PDB file of C-alpha atoms and ligand atoms in Angstrom:
ATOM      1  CA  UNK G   1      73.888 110.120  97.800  1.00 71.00           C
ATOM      2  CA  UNK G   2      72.187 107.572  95.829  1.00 76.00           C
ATOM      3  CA  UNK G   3      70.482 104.398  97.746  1.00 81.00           C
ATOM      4  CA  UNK G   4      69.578 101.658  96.129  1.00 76.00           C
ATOM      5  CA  UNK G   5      65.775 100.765  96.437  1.00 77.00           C
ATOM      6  CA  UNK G   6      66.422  97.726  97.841  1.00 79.00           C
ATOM      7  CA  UNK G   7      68.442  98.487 100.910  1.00 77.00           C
ATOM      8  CA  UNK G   8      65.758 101.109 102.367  1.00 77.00           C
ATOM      9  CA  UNK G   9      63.456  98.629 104.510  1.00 81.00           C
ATOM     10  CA  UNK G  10      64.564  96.099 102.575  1.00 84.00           C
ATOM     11  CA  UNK G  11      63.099  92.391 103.365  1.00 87.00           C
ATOM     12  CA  UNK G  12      66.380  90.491 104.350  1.00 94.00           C
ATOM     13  CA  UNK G  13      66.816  87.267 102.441  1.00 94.00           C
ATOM     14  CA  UNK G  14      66.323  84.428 105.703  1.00 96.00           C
ATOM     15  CA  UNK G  15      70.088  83.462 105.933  1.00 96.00           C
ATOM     16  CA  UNK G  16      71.184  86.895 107.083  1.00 97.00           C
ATOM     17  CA  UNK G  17      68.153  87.275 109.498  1.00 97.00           C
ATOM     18  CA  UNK G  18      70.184  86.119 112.297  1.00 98.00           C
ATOM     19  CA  UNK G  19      68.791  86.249 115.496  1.00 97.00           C
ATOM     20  CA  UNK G  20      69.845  84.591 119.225  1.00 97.00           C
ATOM     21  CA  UNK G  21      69.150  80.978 117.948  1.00 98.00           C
ATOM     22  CA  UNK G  22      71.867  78.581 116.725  1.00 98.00           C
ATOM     23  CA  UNK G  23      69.844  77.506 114.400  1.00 98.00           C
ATOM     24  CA  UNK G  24      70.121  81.369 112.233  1.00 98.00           C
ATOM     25  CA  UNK G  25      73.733  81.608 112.557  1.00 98.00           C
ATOM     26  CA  UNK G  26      73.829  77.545 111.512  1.00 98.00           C
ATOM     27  CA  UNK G  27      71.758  79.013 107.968  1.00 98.00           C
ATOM     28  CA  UNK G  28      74.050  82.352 108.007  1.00 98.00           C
ATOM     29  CA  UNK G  29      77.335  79.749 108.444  1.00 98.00           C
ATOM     30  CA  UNK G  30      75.313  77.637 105.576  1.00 96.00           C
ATOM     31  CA  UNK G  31      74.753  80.004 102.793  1.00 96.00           C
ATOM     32  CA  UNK G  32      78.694  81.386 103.821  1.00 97.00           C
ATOM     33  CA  UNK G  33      80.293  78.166 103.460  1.00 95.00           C
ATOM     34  CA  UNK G  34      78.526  75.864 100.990  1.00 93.00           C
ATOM     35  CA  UNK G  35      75.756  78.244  99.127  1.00 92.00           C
ATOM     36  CA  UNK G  36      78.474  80.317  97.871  1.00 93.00           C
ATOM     37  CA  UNK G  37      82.048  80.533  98.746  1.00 93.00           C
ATOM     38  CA  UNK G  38      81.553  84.058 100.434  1.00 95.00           C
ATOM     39  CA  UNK G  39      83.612  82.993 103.471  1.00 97.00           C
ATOM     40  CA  UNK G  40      86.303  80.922 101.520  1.00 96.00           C
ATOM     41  CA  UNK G  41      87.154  84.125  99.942  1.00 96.00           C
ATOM     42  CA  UNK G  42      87.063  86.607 102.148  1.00 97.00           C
ATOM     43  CA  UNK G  43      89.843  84.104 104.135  1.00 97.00           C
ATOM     44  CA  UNK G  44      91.866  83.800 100.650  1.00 96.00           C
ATOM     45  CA  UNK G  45      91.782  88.005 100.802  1.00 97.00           C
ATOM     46  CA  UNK G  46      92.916  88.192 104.399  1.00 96.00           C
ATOM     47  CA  UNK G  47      95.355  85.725 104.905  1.00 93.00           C
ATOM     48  CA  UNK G  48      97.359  87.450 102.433  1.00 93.00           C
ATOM     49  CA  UNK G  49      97.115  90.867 104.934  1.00 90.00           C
ATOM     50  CA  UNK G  50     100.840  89.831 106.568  1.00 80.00           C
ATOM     51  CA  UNK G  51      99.387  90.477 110.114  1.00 77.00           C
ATOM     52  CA  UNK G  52     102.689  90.081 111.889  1.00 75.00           C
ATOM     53  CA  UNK G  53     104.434  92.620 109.565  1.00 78.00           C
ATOM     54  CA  UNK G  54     106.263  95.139 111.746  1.00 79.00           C
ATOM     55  CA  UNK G  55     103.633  98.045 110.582  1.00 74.00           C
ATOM     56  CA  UNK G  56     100.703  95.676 112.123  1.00 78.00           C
ATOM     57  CA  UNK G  57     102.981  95.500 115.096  1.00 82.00           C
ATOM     58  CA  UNK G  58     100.805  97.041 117.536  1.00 86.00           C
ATOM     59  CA  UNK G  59      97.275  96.416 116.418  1.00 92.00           C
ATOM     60  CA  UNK G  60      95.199  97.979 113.798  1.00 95.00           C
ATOM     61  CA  UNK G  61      91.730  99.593 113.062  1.00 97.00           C
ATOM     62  CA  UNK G  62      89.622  98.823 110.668  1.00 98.00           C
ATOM     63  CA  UNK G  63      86.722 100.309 108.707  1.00 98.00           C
ATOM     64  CA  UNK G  64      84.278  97.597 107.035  1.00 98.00           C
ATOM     65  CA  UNK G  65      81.934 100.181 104.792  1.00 98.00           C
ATOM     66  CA  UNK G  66      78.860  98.400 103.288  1.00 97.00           C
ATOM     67  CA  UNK G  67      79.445  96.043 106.235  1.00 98.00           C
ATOM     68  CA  UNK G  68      75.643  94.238 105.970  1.00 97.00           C
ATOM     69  CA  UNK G  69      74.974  92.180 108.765  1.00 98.00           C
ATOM     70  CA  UNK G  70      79.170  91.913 109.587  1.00 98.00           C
ATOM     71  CA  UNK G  71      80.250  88.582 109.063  1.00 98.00           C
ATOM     72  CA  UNK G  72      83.397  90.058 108.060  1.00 98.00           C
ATOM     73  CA  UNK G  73      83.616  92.419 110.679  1.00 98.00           C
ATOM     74  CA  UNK G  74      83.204  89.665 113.243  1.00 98.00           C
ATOM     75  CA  UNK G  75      85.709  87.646 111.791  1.00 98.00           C
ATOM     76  CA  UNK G  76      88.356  90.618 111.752  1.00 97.00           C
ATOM     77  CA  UNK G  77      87.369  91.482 115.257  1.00 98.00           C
ATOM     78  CA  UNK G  78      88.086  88.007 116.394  1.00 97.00           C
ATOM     79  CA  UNK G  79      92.203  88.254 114.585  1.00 94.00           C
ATOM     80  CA  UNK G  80      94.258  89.071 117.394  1.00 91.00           C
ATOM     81  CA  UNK G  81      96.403  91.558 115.672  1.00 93.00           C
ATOM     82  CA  UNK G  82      92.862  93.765 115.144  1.00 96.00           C
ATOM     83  CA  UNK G  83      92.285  96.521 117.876  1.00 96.00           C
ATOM     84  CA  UNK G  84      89.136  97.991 116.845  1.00 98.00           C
ATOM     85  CA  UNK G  85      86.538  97.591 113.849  1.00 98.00           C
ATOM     86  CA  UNK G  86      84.052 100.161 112.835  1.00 98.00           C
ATOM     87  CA  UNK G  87      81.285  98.212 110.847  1.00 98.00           C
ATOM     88  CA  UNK G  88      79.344 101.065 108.682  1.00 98.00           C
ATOM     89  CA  UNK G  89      76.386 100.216 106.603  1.00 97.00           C
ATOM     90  CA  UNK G  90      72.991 102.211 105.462  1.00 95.00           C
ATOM     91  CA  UNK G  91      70.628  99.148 105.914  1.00 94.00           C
ATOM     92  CA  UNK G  92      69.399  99.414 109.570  1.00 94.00           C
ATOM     93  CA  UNK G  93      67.448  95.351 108.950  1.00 94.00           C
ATOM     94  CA  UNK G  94      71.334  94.426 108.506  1.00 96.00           C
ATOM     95  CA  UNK G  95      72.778  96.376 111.208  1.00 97.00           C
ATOM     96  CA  UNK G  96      69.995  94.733 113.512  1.00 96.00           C
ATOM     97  CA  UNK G  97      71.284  91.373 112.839  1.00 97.00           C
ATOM     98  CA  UNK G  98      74.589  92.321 113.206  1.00 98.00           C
ATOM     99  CA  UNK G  99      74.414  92.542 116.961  1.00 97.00           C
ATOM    100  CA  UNK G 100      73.521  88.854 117.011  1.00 98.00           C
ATOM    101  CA  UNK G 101      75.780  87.869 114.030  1.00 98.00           C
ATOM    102  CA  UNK G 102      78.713  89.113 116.720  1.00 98.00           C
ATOM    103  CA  UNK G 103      77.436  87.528 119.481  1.00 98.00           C
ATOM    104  CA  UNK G 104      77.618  84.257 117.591  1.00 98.00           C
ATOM    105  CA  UNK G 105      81.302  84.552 116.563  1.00 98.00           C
ATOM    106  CA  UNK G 106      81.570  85.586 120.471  1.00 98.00           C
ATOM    107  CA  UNK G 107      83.772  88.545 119.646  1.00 98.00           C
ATOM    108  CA  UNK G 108      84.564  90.573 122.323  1.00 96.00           C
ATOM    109  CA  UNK G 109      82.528  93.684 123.489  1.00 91.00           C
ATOM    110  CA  UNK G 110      82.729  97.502 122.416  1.00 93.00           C
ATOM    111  CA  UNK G 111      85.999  95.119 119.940  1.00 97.00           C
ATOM    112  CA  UNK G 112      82.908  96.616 116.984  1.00 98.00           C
ATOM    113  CA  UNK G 113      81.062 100.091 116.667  1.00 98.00           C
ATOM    114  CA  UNK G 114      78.218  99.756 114.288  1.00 98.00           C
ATOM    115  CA  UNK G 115      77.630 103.025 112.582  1.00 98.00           C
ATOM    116  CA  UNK G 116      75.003 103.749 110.503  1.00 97.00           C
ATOM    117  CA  UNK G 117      76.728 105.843 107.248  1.00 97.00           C
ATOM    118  CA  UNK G 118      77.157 105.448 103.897  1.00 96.00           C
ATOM    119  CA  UNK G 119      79.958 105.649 101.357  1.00 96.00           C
ATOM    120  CA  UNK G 120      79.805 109.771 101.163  1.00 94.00           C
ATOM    121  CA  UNK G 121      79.134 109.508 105.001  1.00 96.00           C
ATOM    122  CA  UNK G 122      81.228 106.939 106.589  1.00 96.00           C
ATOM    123  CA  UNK G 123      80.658 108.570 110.105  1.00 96.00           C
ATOM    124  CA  UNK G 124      83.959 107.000 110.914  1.00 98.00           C
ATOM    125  CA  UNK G 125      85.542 109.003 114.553  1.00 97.00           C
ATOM    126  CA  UNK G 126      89.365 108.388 113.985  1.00 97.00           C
ATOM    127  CA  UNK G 127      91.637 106.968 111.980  1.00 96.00           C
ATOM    128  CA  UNK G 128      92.081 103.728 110.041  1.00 97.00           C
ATOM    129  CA  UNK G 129      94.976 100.883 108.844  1.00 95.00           C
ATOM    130  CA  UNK G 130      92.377  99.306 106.468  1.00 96.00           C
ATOM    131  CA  UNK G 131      89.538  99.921 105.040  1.00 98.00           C
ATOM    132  CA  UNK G 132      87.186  96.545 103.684  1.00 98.00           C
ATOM    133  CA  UNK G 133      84.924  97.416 100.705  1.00 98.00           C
ATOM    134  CA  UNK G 134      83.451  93.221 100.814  1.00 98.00           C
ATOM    135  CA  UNK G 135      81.441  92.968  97.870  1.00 96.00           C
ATOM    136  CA  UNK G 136      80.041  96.579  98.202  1.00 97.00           C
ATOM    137  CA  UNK G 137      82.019  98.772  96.159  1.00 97.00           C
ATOM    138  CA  UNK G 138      79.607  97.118  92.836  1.00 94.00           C
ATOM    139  CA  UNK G 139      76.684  98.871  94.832  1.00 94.00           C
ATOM    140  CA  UNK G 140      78.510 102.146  94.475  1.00 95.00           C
ATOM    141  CA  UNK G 141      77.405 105.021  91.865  1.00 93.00           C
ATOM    142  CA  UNK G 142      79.839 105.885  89.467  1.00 92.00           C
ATOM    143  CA  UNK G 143      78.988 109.658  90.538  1.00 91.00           C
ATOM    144  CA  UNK G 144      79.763 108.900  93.868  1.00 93.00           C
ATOM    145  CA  UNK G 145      82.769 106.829  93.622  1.00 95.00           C
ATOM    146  CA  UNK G 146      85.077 110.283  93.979  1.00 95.00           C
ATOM    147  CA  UNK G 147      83.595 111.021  97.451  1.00 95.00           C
ATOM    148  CA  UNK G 148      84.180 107.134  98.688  1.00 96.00           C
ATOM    149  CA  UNK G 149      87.413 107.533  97.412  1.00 96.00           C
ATOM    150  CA  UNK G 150      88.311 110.707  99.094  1.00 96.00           C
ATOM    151  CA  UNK G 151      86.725 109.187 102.413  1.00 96.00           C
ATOM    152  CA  UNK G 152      88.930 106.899 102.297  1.00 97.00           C
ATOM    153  CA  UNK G 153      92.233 109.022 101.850  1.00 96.00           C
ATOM    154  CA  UNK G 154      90.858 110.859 104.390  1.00 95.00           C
ATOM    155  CA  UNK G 155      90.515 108.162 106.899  1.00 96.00           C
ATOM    156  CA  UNK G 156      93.654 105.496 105.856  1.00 96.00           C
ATOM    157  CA  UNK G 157      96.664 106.129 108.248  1.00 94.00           C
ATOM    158  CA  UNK G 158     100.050 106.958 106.304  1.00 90.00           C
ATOM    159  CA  UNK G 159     100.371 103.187 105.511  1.00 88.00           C
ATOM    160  CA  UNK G 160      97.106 102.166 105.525  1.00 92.00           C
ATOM    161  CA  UNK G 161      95.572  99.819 103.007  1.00 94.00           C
ATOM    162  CA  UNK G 162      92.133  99.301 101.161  1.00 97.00           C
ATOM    163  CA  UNK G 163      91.123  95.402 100.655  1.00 98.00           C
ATOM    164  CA  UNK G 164      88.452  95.372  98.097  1.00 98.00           C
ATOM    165  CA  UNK G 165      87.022  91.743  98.504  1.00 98.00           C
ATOM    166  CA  UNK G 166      84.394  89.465  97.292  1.00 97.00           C
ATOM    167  CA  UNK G 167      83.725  91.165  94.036  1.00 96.00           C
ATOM    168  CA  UNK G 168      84.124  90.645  90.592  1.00 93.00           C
ATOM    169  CA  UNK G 169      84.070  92.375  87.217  1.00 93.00           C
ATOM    170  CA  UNK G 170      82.531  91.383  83.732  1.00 90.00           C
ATOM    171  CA  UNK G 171      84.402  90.209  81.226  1.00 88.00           C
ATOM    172  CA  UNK G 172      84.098  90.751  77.133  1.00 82.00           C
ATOM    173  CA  UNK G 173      81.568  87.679  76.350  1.00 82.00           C
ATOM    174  CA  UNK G 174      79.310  88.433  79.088  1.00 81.00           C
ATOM    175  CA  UNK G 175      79.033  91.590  77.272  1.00 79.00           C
ATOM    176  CA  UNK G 176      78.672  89.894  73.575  1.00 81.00           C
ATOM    177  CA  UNK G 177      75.672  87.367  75.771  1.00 78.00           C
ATOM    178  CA  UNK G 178      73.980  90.504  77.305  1.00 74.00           C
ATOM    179  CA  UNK G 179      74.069  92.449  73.959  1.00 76.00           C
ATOM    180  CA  UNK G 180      72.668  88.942  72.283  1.00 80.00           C
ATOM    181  CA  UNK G 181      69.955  88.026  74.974  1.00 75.00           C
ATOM    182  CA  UNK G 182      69.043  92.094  74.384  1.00 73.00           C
ATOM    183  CA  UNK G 183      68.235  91.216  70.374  1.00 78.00           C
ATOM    184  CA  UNK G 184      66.232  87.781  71.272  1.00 78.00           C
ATOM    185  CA  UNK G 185      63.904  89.640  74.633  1.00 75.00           C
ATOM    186  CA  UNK G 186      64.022  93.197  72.401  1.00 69.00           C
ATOM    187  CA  UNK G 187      60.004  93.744  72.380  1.00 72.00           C
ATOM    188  CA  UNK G 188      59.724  92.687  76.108  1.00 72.00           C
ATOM    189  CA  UNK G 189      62.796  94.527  77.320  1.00 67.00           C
ATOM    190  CA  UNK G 190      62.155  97.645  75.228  1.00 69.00           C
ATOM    191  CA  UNK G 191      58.563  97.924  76.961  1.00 71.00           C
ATOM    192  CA  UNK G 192      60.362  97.893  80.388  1.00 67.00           C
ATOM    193  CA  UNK G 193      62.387 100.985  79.287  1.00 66.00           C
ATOM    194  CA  UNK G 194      65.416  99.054  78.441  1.00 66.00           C
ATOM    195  CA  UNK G 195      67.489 100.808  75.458  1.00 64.00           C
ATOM    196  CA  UNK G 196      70.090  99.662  73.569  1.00 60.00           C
ATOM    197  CA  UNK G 197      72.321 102.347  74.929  1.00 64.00           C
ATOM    198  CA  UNK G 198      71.653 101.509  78.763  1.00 66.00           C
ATOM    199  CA  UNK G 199      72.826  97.914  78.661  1.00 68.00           C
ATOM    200  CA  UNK G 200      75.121  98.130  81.009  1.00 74.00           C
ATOM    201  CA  UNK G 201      73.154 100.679  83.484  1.00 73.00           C
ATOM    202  CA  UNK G 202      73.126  99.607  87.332  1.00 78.00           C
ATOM    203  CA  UNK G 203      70.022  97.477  88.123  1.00 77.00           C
ATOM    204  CA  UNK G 204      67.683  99.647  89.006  1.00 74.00           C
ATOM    205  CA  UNK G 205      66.633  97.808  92.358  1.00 75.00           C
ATOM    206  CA  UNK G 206      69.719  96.727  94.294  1.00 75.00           C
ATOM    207  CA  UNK G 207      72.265  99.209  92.157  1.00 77.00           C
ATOM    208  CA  UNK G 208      74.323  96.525  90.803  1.00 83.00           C
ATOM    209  CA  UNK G 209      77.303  97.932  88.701  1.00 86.00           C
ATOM    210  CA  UNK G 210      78.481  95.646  85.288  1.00 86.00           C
ATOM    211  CA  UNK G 211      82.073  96.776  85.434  1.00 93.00           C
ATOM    212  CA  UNK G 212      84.902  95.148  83.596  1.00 92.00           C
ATOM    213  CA  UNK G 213      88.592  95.532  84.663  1.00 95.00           C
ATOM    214  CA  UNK G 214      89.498  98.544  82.641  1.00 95.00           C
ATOM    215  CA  UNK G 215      87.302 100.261  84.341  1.00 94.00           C
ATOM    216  CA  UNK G 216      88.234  98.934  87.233  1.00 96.00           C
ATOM    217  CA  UNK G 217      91.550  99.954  87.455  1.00 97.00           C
ATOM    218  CA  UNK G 218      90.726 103.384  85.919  1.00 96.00           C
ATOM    219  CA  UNK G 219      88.880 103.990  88.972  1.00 96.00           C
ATOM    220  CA  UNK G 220      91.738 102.765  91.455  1.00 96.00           C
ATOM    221  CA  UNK G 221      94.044 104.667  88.888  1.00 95.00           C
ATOM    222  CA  UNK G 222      92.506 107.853  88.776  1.00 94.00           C
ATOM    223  CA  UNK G 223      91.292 108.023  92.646  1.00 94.00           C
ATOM    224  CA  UNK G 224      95.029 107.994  93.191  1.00 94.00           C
ATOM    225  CA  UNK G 225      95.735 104.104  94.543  1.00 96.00           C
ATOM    226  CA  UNK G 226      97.778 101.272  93.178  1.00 96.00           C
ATOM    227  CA  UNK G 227      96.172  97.916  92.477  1.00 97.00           C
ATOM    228  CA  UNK G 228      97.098  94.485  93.147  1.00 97.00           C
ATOM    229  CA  UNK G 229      94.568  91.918  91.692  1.00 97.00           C
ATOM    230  CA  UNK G 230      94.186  88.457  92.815  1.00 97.00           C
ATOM    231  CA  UNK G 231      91.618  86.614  90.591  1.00 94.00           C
ATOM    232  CA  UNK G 232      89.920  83.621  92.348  1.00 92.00           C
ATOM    233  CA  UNK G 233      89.341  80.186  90.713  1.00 84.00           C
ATOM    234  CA  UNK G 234      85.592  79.062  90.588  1.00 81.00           C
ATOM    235  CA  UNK G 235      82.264  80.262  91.480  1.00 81.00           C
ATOM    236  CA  UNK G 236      81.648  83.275  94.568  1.00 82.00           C
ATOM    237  CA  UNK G 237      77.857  83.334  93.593  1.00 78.00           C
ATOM    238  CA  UNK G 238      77.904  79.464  93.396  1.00 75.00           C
ATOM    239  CA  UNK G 239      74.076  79.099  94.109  1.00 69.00           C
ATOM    240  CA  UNK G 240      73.231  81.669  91.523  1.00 67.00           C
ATOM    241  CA  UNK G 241      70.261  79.465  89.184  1.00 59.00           C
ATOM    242  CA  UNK G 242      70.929  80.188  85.281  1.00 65.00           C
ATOM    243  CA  UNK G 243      73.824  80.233  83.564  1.00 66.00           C
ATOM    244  CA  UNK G 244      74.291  83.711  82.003  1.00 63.00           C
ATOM    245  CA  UNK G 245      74.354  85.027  85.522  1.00 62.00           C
ATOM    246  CA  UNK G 246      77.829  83.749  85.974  1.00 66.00           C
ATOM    247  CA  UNK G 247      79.375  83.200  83.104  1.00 75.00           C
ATOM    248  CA  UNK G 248      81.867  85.725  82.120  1.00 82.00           C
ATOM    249  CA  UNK G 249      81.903  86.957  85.311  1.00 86.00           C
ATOM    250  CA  UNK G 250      85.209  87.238  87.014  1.00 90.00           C
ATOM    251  CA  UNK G 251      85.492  86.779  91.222  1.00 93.00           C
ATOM    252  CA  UNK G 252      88.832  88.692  92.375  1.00 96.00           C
ATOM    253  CA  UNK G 253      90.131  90.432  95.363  1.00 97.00           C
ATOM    254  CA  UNK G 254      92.662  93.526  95.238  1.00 98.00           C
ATOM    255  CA  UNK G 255      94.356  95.516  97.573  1.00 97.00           C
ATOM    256  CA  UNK G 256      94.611  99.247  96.707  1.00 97.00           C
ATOM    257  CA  UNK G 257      97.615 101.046  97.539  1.00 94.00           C
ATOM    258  CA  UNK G 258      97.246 105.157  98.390  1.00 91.00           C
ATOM    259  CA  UNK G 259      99.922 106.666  96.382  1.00 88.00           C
ATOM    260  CA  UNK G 260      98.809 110.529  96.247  1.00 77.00           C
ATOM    261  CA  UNK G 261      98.144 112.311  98.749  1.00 61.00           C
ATOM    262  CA  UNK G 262      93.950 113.350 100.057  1.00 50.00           C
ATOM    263  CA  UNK G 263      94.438 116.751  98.044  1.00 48.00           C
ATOM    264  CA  UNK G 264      95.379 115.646  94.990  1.00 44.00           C
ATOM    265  CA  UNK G 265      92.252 114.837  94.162  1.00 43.00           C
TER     266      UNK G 265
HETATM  267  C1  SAM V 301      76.234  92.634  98.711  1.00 56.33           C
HETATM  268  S1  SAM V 301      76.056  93.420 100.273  1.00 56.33           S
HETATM  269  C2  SAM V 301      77.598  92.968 101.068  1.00 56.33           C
HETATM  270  C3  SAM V 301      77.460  93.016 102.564  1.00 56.33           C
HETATM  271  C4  SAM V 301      78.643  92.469 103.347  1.00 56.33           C
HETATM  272  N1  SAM V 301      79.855  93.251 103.145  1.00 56.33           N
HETATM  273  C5  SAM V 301      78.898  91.027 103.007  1.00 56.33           C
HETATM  274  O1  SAM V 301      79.950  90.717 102.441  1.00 56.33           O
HETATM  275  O2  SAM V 301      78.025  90.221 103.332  1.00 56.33           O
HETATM  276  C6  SAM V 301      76.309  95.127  99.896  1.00 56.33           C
HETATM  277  C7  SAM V 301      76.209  96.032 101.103  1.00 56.33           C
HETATM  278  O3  SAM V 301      76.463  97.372 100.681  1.00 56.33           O
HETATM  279  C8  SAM V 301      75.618  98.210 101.427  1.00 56.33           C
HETATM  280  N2  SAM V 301      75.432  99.476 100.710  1.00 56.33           N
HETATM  281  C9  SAM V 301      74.631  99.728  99.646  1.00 56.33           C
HETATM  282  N3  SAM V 301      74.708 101.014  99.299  1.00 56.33           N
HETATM  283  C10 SAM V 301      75.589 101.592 100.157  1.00 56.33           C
HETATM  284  C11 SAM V 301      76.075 102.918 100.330  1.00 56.33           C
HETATM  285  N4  SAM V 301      75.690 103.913  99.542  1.00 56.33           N
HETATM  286  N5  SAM V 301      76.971 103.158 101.313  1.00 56.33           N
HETATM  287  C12 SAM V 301      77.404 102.145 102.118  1.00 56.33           C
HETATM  288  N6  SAM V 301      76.969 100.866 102.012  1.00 56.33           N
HETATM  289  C13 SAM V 301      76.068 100.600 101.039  1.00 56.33           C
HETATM  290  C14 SAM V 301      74.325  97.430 101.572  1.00 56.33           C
HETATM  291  O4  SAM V 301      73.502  97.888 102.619  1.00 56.33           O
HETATM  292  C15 SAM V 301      74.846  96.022 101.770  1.00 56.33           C
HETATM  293  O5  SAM V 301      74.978  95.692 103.119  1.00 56.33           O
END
C-alpha cells in the first residue's frame, strides 16, 4: 500500500500535538469547535446512528480506520451504547497523542485499542457494528480502495454499518476554476510536472483525492454498499485562507449500507 509522504514522520500541525496539559487539549477543542466545524459534524453524522435501535441493543464495536490522533474515537468511546473501539491509523506522531487526547475526554480504560494498520491492513482482532472512515477515505488510493472495501465486508457484523464522515466531494465549477487557474499558472505549473491530463491527480504530499459524487457513489456502488448522503450546510474547512480552496467543494456525510455479500467482490 501506498502512504502518503506526509504521514511517515510527519511534523503534526500544534493543535493535534496534545499532550498532558489542558492547555493542548484547550487548542485541540479550539481548532475542533471554532477553526473548523470538524466536531459539529462529526455530532450531525452520529446523532443520526439511532443508538437505542433494538440491533444497538446490547452494545456495539467499532472500528475508526485513519483514526489520527482519535478525537472521534474518544467521543464514541464515551456513548454509552459503545462497548469497544478499535482506533487504527499508520501515523505513529498521531497515535502518540492519542493516548493523551483519551485521557482528556476521560474515557474509560482498555474502552480503546490503538492499532497501528492501514486501510489494506486494518489489524482489526474481531468483529465490528461500524466502521468510521472520518475524513480519511479522500487519503485513500483509487488502487487500493477494493482492498479497504473488502476489509470492511470482512470485518462489518451481518448488520453492521459504514459512516463515512467529515468529507466532501468536488463539484463541476471547482473543476471549470482548477482547469482555468491551470491556463493562467501554465508555465509555472508545467515546470513542476503538472500536465493538463493530471489535473485532478492526488496531491502528491498528503494524497488528497478531488472526487466528485459520481464517483463517489460508483465506488460505494461497485464495492457492493448502498449510500445514503447527507450534505452539510456551510464550511468543514472553515479556516482554510483563499477562496478557490473551498469553493465548489461539497462537505457531506453518508452511511454505506453492505448489500452483497464479502465474495462477491
Ligand atoms: C485528515 S486525517 C483525519 C484524521 C481523523 N479521522 C480526524 O478526523 O481528525 C486523515 C487520516 O488518515 C490517515 N491515513 C492516511 N493514509 C492512510 C492509510 N493508508 N490507511 C489508514 N489511514 C490512513 C492519516 O494518518 C490521518 O490520520
Amino acid at each position: 500500500m501506498k502512504l502518503p509522504e506526509r504521514f511517515i514522520n510527519e511534523s503534526l500541525a500544534r493543535h493535534w500535538q496534545v499532550d498532558e496539559t489542558e492547555e493542548s487539549f484547550e487548542r485541540l477543542m479550539y481548532h475542533l469547535e471554532h477553526k473548523t466545524n470538524f466536531k459539529p459534524y462529526f455530532e450531525e453524522s452520529i446523532n443520526k446512528l439511532c443508538f437505542d435501535s433494538d440491533k444497538f441493543k446490547d452494545g456495539i464495536i467499532v472500528a475508526d480506520v485513519g483514526a489520527g490522533v482519535c478525537w472521534t474515537s474518544a467521543m464514541l468511546a464515551n456513548h454509552p451504547s459503545v462497548k469497544h473501539v478499535y482506533a487504527v491509523d499508520p501515523s505513529e506522531q498521531r497515535l502518540k497523542h492519542a493516548e493523551s487526547v483519551l485521557k482528556h475526554f476521560k474515557v474509560p480504560e482498555d474502552k480503546v485499542t490503538l492499532i497501528n494498520g492501514t486501510f489494506d491492513k486494518p489489524n482489526i482482532p474481531e468483529k465490528v457494528d461500524l466502521v468510521l472512515l472520518c475524513g480519511a477515505l479522500h487519503h485513500c488510493y483509487d488502487e487500493d480502495i477494493p482492498a479497504l472495501f473488502s476489509n470492511i465486508k470482512n470485518l462489518l457484523t451481518e448488520e453492521g454499518m459504514v459512516l463515512v464522515a467529515n468529507e466532501h466531494y468536488v463539484t463541476p465549477s471547482w473543476l471549470v476554476i482548477r482547469f482555468l487557474s491551470f491556463i493562467k499558472n501554465f508555465r509555472r505549473l508545467k515546470e513542476r510536472g503538472l500536465s493538463f491530463t493530471a489535473l485532478r491527480a492526488p496531491d502528491q504530499f498528503g494524497g488528497e483525492h478531488w472526487r466528485i459524487r459520481k464517483e463517489l457513489e460508483h465506488i460505494f456502488s461497485s464495492c457492493g454498499f448502498k449510500a445514503n448522503f447527507f450534505i452539510h450546510e456551510g464550511d468543514l474547512c472553515k479556516d482554510k485562507p483563499r477562496f478557490y480552496q473551498r469553493f465548489g467543494w461539497k462537505y457531506y456525510h453518508a452511511f454505506l449500507e453492505n448489500i452483497t455479500p464479502c465474495d462477491i467482490l
